[in-house]
PDB file of C-alpha atoms in Angstrom:
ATOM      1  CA  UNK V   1     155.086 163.961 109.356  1.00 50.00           C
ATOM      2  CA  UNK V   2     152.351 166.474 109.812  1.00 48.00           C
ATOM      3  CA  UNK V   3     154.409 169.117 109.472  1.00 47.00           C
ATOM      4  CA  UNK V   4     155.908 167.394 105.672  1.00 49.00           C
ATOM      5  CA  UNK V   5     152.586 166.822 104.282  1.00 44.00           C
ATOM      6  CA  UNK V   6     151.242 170.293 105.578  1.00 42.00           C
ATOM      7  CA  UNK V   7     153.986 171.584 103.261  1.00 42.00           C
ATOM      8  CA  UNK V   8     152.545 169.903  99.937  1.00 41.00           C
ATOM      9  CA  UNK V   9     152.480 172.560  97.187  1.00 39.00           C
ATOM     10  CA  UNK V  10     149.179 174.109  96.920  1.00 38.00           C
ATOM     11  CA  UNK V  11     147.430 173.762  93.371  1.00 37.00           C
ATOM     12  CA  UNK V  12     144.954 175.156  91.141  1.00 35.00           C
ATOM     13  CA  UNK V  13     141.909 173.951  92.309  1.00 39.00           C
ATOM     14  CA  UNK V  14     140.139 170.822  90.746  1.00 38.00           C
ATOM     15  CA  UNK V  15     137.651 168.692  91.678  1.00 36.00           C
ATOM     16  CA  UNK V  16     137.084 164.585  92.038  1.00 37.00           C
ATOM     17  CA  UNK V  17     135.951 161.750  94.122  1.00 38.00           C
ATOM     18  CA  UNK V  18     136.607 158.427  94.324  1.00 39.00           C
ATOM     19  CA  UNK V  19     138.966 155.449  93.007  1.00 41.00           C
ATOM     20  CA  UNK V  20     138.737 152.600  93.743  1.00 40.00           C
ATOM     21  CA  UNK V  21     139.371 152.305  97.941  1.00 39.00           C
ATOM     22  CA  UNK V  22     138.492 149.313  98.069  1.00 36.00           C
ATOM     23  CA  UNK V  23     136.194 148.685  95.079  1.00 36.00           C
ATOM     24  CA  UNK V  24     132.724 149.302  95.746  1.00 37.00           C
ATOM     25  CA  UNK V  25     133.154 150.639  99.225  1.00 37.00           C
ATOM     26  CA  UNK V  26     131.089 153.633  99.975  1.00 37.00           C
ATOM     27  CA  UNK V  27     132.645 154.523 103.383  1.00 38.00           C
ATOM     28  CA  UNK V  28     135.991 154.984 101.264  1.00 41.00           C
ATOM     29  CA  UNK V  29     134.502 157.067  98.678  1.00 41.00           C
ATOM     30  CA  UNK V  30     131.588 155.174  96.990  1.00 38.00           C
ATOM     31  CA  UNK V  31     130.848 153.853  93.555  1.00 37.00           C
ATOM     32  CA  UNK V  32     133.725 154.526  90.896  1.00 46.00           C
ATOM     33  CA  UNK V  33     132.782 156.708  87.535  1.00 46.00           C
ATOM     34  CA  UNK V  34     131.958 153.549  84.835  1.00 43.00           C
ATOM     35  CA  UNK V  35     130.910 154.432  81.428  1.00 41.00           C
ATOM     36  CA  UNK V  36     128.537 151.804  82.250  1.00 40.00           C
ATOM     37  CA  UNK V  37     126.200 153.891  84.576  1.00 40.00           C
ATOM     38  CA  UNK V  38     122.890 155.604  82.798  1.00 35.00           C
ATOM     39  CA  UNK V  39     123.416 159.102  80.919  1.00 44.00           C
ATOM     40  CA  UNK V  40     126.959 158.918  81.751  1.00 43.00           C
ATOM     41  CA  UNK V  41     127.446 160.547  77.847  1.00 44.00           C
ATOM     42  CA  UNK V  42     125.427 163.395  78.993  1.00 50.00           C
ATOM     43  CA  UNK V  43     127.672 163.406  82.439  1.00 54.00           C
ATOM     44  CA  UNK V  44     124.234 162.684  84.081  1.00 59.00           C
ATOM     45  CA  UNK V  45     125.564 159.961  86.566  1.00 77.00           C
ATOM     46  CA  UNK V  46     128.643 161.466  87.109  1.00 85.00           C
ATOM     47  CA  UNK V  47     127.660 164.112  89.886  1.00 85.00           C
ATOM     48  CA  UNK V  48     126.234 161.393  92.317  1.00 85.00           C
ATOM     49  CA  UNK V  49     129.481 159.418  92.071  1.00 89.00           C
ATOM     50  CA  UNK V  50     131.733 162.379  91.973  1.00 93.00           C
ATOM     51  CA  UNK V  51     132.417 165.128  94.803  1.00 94.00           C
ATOM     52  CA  UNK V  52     132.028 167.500  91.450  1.00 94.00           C
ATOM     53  CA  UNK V  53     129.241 169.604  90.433  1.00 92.00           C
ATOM     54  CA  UNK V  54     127.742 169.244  87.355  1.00 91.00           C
ATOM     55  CA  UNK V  55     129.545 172.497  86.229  1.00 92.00           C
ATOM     56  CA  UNK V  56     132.888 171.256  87.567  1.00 94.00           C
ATOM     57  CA  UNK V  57     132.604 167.738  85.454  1.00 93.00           C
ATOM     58  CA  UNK V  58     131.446 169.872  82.431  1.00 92.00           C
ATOM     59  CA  UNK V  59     134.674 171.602  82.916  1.00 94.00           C
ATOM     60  CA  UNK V  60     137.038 168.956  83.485  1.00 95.00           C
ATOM     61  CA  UNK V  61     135.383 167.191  80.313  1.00 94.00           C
ATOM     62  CA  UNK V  62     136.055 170.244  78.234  1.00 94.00           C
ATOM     63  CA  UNK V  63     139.927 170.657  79.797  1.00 96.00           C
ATOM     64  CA  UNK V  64     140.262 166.942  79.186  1.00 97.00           C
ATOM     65  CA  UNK V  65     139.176 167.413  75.408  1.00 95.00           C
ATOM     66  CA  UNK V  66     141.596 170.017  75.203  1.00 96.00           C
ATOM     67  CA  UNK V  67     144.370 167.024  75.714  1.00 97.00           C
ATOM     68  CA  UNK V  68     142.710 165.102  72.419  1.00 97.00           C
ATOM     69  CA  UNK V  69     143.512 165.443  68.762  1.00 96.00           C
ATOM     70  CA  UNK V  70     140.809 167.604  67.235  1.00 95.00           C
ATOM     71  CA  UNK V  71     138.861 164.503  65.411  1.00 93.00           C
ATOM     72  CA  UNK V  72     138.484 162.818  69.186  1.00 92.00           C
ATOM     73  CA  UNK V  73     136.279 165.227  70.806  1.00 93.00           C
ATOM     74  CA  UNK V  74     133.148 164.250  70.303  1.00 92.00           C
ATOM     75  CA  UNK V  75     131.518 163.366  73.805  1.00 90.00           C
ATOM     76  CA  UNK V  76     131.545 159.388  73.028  1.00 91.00           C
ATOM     77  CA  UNK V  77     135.157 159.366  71.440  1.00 95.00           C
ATOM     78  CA  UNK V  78     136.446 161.630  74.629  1.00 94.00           C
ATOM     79  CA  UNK V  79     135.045 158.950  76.866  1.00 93.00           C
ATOM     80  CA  UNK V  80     136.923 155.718  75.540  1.00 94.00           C
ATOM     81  CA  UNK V  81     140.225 157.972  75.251  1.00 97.00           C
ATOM     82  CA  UNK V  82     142.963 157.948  76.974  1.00 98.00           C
ATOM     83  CA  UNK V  83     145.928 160.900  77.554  1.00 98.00           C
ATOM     84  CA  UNK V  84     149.218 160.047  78.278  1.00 98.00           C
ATOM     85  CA  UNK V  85     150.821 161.321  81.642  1.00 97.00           C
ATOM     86  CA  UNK V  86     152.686 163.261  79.849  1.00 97.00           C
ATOM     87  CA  UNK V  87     149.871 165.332  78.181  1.00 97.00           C
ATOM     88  CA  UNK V  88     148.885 165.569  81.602  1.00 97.00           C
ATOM     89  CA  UNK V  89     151.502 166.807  83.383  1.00 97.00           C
ATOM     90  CA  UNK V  90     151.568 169.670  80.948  1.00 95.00           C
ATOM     91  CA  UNK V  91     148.169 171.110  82.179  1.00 96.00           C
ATOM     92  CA  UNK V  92     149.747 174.270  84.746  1.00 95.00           C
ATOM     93  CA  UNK V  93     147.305 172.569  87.806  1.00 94.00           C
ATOM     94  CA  UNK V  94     149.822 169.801  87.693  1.00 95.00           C
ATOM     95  CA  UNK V  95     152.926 171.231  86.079  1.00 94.00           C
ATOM     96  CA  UNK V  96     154.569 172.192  89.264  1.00 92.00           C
ATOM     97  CA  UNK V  97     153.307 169.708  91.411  1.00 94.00           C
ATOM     98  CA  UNK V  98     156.327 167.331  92.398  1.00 94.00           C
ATOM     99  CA  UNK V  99     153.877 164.969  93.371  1.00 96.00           C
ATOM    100  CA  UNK V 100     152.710 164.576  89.421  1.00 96.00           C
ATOM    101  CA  UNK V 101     153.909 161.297  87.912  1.00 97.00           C
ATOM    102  CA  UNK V 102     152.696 159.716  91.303  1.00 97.00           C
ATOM    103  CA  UNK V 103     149.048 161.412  91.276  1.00 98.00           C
ATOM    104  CA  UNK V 104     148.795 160.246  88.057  1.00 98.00           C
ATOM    105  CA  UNK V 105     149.992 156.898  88.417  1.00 98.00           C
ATOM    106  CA  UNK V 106     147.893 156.088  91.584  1.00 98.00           C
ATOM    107  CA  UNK V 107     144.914 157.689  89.263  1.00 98.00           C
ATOM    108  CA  UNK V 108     145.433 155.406  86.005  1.00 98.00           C
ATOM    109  CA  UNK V 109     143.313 152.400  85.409  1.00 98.00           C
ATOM    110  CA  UNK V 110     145.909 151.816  82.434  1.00 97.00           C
ATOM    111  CA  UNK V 111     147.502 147.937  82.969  1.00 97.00           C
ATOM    112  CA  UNK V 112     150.742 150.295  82.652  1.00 97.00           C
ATOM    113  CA  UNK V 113     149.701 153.300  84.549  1.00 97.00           C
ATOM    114  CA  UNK V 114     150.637 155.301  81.684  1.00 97.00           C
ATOM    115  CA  UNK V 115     148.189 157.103  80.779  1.00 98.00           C
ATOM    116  CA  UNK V 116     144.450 158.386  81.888  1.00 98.00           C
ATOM    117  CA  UNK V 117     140.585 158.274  80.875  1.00 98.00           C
ATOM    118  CA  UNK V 118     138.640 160.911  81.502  1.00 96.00           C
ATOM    119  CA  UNK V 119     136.746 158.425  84.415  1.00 96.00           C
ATOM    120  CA  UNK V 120     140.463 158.663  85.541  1.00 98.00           C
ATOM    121  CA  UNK V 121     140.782 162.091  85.494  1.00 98.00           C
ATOM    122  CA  UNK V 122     137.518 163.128  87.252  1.00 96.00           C
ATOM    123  CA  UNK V 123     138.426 160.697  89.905  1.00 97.00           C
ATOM    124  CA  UNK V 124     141.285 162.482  90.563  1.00 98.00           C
ATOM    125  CA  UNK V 125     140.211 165.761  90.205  1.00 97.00           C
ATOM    126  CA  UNK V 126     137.309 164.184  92.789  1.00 97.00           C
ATOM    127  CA  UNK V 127     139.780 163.364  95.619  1.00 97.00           C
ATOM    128  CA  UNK V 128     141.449 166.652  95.457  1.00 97.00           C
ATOM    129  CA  UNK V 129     138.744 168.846  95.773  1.00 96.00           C
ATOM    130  CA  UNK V 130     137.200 171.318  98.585  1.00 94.00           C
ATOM    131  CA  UNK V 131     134.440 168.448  99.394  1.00 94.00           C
ATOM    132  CA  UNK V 132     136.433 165.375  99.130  1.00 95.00           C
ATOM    133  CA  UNK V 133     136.254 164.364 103.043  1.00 94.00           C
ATOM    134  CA  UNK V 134     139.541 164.469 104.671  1.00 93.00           C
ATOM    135  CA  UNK V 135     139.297 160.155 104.854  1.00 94.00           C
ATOM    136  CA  UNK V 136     139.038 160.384 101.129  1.00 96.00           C
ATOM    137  CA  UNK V 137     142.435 162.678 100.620  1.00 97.00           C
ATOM    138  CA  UNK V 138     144.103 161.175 103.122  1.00 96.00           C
ATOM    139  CA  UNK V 139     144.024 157.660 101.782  1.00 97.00           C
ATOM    140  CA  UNK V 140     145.011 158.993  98.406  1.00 98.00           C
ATOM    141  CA  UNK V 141     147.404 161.068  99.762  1.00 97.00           C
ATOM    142  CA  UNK V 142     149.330 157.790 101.210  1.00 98.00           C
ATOM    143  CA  UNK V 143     148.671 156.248  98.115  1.00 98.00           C
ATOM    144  CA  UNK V 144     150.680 158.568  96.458  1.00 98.00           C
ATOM    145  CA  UNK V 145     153.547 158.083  98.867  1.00 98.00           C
ATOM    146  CA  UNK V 146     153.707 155.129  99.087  1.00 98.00           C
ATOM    147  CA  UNK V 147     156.256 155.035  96.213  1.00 98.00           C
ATOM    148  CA  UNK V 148     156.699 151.321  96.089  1.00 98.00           C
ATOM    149  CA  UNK V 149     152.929 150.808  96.532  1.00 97.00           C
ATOM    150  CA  UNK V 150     153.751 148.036  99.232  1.00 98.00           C
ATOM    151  CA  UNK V 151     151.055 149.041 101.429  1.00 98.00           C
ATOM    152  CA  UNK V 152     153.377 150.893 103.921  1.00 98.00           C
ATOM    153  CA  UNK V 153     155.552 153.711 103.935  1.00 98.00           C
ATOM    154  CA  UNK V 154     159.346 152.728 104.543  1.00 98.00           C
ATOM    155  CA  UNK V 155     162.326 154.538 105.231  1.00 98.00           C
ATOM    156  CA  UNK V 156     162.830 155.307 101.527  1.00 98.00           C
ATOM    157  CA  UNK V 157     159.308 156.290 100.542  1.00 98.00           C
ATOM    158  CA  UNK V 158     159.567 158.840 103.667  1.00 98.00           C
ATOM    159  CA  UNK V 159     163.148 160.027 101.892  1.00 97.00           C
ATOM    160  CA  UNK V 160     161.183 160.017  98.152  1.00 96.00           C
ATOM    161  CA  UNK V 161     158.575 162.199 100.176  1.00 96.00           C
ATOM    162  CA  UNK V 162     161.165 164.636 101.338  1.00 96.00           C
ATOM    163  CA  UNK V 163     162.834 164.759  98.402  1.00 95.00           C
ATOM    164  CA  UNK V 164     159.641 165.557  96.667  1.00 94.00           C
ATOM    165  CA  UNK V 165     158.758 168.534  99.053  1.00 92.00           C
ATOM    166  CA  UNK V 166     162.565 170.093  99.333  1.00 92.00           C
ATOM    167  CA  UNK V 167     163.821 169.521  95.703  1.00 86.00           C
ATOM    168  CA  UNK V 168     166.769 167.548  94.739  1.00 74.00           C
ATOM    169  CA  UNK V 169     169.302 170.524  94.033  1.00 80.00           C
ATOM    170  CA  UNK V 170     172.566 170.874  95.489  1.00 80.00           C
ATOM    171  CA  UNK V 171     171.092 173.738  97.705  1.00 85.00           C
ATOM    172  CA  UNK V 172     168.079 172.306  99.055  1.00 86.00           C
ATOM    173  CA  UNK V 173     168.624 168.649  99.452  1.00 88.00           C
ATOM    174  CA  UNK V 174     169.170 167.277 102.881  1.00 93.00           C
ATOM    175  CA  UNK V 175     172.504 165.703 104.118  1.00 93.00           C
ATOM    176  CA  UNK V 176     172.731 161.990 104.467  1.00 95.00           C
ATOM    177  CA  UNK V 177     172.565 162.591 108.431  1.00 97.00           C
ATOM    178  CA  UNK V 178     170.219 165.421 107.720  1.00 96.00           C
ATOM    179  CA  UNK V 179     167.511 162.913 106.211  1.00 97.00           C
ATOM    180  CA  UNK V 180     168.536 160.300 108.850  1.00 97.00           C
ATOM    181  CA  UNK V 181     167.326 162.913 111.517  1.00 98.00           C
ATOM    182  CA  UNK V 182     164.272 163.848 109.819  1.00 97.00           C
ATOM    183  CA  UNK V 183     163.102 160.787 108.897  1.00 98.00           C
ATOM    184  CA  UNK V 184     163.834 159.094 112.320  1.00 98.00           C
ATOM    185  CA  UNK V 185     161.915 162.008 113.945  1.00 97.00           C
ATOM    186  CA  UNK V 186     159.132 161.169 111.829  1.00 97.00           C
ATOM    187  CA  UNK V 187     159.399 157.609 112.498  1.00 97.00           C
ATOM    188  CA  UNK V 188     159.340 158.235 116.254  1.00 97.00           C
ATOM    189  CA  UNK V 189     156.029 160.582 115.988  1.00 95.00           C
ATOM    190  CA  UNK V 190     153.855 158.795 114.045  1.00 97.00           C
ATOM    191  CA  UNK V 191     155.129 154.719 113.713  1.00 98.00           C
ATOM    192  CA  UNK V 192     152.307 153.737 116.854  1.00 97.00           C
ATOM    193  CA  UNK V 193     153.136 150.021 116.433  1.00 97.00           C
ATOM    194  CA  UNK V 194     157.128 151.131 116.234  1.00 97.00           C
ATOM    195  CA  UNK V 195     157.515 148.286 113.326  1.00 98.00           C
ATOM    196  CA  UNK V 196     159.754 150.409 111.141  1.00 98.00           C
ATOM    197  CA  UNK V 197     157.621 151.955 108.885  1.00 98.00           C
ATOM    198  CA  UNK V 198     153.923 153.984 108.777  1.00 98.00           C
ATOM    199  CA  UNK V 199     150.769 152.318 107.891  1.00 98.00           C
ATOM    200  CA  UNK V 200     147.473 153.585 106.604  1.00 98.00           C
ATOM    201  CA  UNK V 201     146.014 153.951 109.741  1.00 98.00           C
ATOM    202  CA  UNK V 202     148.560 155.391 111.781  1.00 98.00           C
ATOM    203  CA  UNK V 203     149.322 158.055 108.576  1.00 97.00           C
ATOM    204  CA  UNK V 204     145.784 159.182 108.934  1.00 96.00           C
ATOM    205  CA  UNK V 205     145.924 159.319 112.875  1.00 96.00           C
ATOM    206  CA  UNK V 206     148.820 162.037 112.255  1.00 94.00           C
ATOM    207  CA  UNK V 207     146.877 163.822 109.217  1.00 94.00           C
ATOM    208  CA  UNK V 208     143.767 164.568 111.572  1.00 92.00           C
ATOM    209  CA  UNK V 209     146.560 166.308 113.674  1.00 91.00           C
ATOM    210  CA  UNK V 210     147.197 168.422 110.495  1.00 90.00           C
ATOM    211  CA  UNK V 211     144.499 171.263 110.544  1.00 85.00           C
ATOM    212  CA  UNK V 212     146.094 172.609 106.821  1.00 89.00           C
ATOM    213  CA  UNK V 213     146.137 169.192 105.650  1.00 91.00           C
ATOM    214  CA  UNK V 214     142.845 169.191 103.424  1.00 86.00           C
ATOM    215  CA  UNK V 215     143.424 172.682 102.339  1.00 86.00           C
ATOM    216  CA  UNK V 216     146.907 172.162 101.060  1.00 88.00           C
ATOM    217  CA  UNK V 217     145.719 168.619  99.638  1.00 93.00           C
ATOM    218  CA  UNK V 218     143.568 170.049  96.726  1.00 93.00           C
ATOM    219  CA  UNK V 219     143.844 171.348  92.968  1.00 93.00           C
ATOM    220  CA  UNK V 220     141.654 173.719  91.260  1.00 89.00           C
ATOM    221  CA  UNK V 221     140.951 173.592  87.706  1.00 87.00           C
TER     222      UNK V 221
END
């Protein structure tokens, strides 16, 4: 398993903190961005509950912006809007990423996870920066894998996961045995409590085995 998530495609660098881990839970990643937090128009608050620098907000504001119909930009309009994932997945930090749709869906505060806020976007950009701590990306990072967000990662989010990180073409997909293998491998490494499937902390006991792990986990605006 260390080995698969070691492989993640590396992306532009961006920056970002903290969703909601649980809510309100500073030894998962603190406070989340509200619009309700002082000088948050000016991105004043935003640094202390952000891994981002004030320059690095600043940026992802103006990227973000970029997303909006010209009439929308204005710093208060930008912060009630929202961008479809689309619109998103079109910036080139994400374009390639096969992991998209689900970074963005974990991301969205959106009842139908179809879309981001800016709040949304600088958390993201928050966990997958340089100084997100490796706690911080790696319960994102099994978020985002968990592709039936049950809480665990089955046999078929681990084949989702592979599929992700070989492709799905005729040339690069694994075999039905192939992916039997591979996933029963990982199973056997890194399911401690052997129940069938990976949970939270036994994914993050094989991620701290995974020196490339935080490096690889990251985009760059």
């Amino acid at each position: 398993m260390a080995c698969a998530i070691a492989s993640l495609p590396q992306l532009p660098e961006t920056t970002e903190k903290s969703h909601p881990v649980p809510q309100n839970s500073e030894a998962n990643g603190g406070a989340r961005c509200s619009a309700q937090d002082p000088d948050v128009g000016s991105h004043g608050a935003y640094p202390d509950l952000t891994f981002l620098t004030k320059q690095e907000i600043l940026l992802a504001h103006r990227r973000f912006c970029e997303l909006l119909p010209q009439e929308h930009r204005s710093v208060e309009e930008s912060l009630r809007a929202r961008v479809s994932l689309e619109q998103i997945f079109s910036l080139p930090e994400l374009k390639a990423n096969p992991f998209k749709e689900r970074i963005c869906r974990v991301f969205s505060t959106s009842p139908t996870r179809d879309s981001l806020s800016f709040e949304d976007f600088l958390d993201l950009l928050s966990v997958f920066s340089d100084t997100a701590t490796p706690d911080i990306k790696s319960h994102y990072a099994f978020r985002i894998f968990d592709f039936d967000d049950d809480g665990t990662l089955n046999r078929e989010d681990l084949s989702q996961l592979v599929n992700c990180l070989t492709g799905e073409g005729e040339d690069t997909r694994l075999s039905t045995s192939e992916m039997k293998q591979l996933i029963d491998n990982i199973l056997e490494e890194s399911d401690i409590d052997r129940d069938g499937t990976i949970n939270l902390s036994e994914f993050q006991h094989v991620i701290s085995r995974s020196p490339d792990f935080a490096s690889s986990f990251k985009i760059v605006l």
